[in-house]
Structure formats: C-alpha cells, structure tokens
Amino acid sequence: MTLRPLRWPADAAPLQAFDASYRASTIFVPELVGLSVSLRETHRSVPFTKTYPAETLVEAAATAPFAVVAESASGTLEGFTAVHLREWNRSAELSALFVAPASRGRGLGRALLAAALEFARGARVRCLGLETQNTNAPAIRFYRRAGFRFCGAHTALYDPATVAPEEIAVFFTYPLDAPPCE
C-alpha cells in the first residue's frame, strides 16, 4: 500500500466507483439531559448499513487543499482522506476518511489519519474536527481510539427524507497539542 496525493481529475473515476459503505450491529443513541448530550452504544438486531453517494466522496476530495489516497501495488484505490482548512477559527475539518471494506483492519485508516494530522499540524491549526454519524459505530470507535474527543451532536442536521430516521450527526475534535496519532 502506498499513500500518494490525490491526482485530480485522474482519480475522479476511481473515487466515483469507491465503496465507502459500512455495516454496524450497534449504533450510538444520543441521550439528552438538560443541556448535556451523551452517546449510549445500543445493539441492533438488524445491522445498520449505509452506502455513501459517489458525489459526496468526489466533492469531499476534489475541493480539499489536502487529499491523499491509499493505493495498492496493482493501482487499486483502497482508501482516501481529505482535510479542509477553516481560517476563520484556525481549525481544520477531516472531511473524508474512508477505507474500502475489503481493505479494513490493516492499518490504512491509521496511516491516512496520521497523514491528515501531519497536514493539519503543518497548517498550524488548533484542532482537527470531524463529523460522522451516530450509526457509524466502527468510525466512532476508531476516532476515539485515535484520541478524538466527542464534542457534540446535531439531531436535526440531516434531512430525514434522505437518511435513515435514526441517523444524526456527531462531532469529534482532536486538539493538535496532543501527541501524534500512531
């Protein structure tokens, strides 16, 4: 596996065909008490499955000042990450980090995240934030193991006409004064 910068528009077709789906037997249900929110991991009898639209993947990567792909020796796209900078508050957003289902569990996610954190540190931002879904338990566990902190939920961000009714946005942040992710 090799990490390399995204080549636009040459990588457009592989990104459009990329399988960024996930399947989870647990989801994180938000519990709201007053002005506090926490996430409670809940088992599902029927696993939750999500497939991201190709245009979402392409847009996240094509518009980012930093985008890296993980490519196999045969040239197959195995994963990618993208980071957008937010100058107004000296932060960065991890707008994409996807590993193909067949390539998971081999350290690609950690390698892509390390590259994103290195870019964010080089850009001298305060923190790297991200949004994922409460239904994406594997991603939530991955980011927490990597040192990201849960910082909120938005229960009305997603249009219920286009996503599952139980799906909400959850946000995490990684302070860049923390030690590097390994």
Short mmCIF file of C-alpha atoms in Angstrom, two decimals, residues 12 30 45 87 92-93 95-96 108 116 136 158 165 180:
data_model
loop_
_atom_site.label_atom_id
_atom_site.label_comp_id
_atom_site.label_asym_id
_atom_site.label_seq_id
_atom_site.Cartn_x
_atom_site.Cartn_y
_atom_site.Cartn_z
CA ALA A 12 -12.27 11.07 -10.31
CA PRO A 30 -27.96 10.31 21.84
CA SER A 45 -31.00 -6.94 15.98
CA GLU A 87 -9.10 30.03 8.56
CA ALA A 92 -9.29 22.06 10.12
CA GLU A 93 -12.00 19.59 9.17
CA SER A 95 -13.97 15.99 5.60
CA ALA A 96 -13.28 12.43 4.45
CA LEU A 108 -4.81 2.02 6.32
CA ALA A 116 -4.19 14.22 7.79
CA ASN A 136 -21.23 4.53 12.18
CA TYR A 158 -29.65 15.58 8.22
CA PRO A 165 -34.64 8.38 10.70
CA PRO A 180 0.87 12.38 17.22
#
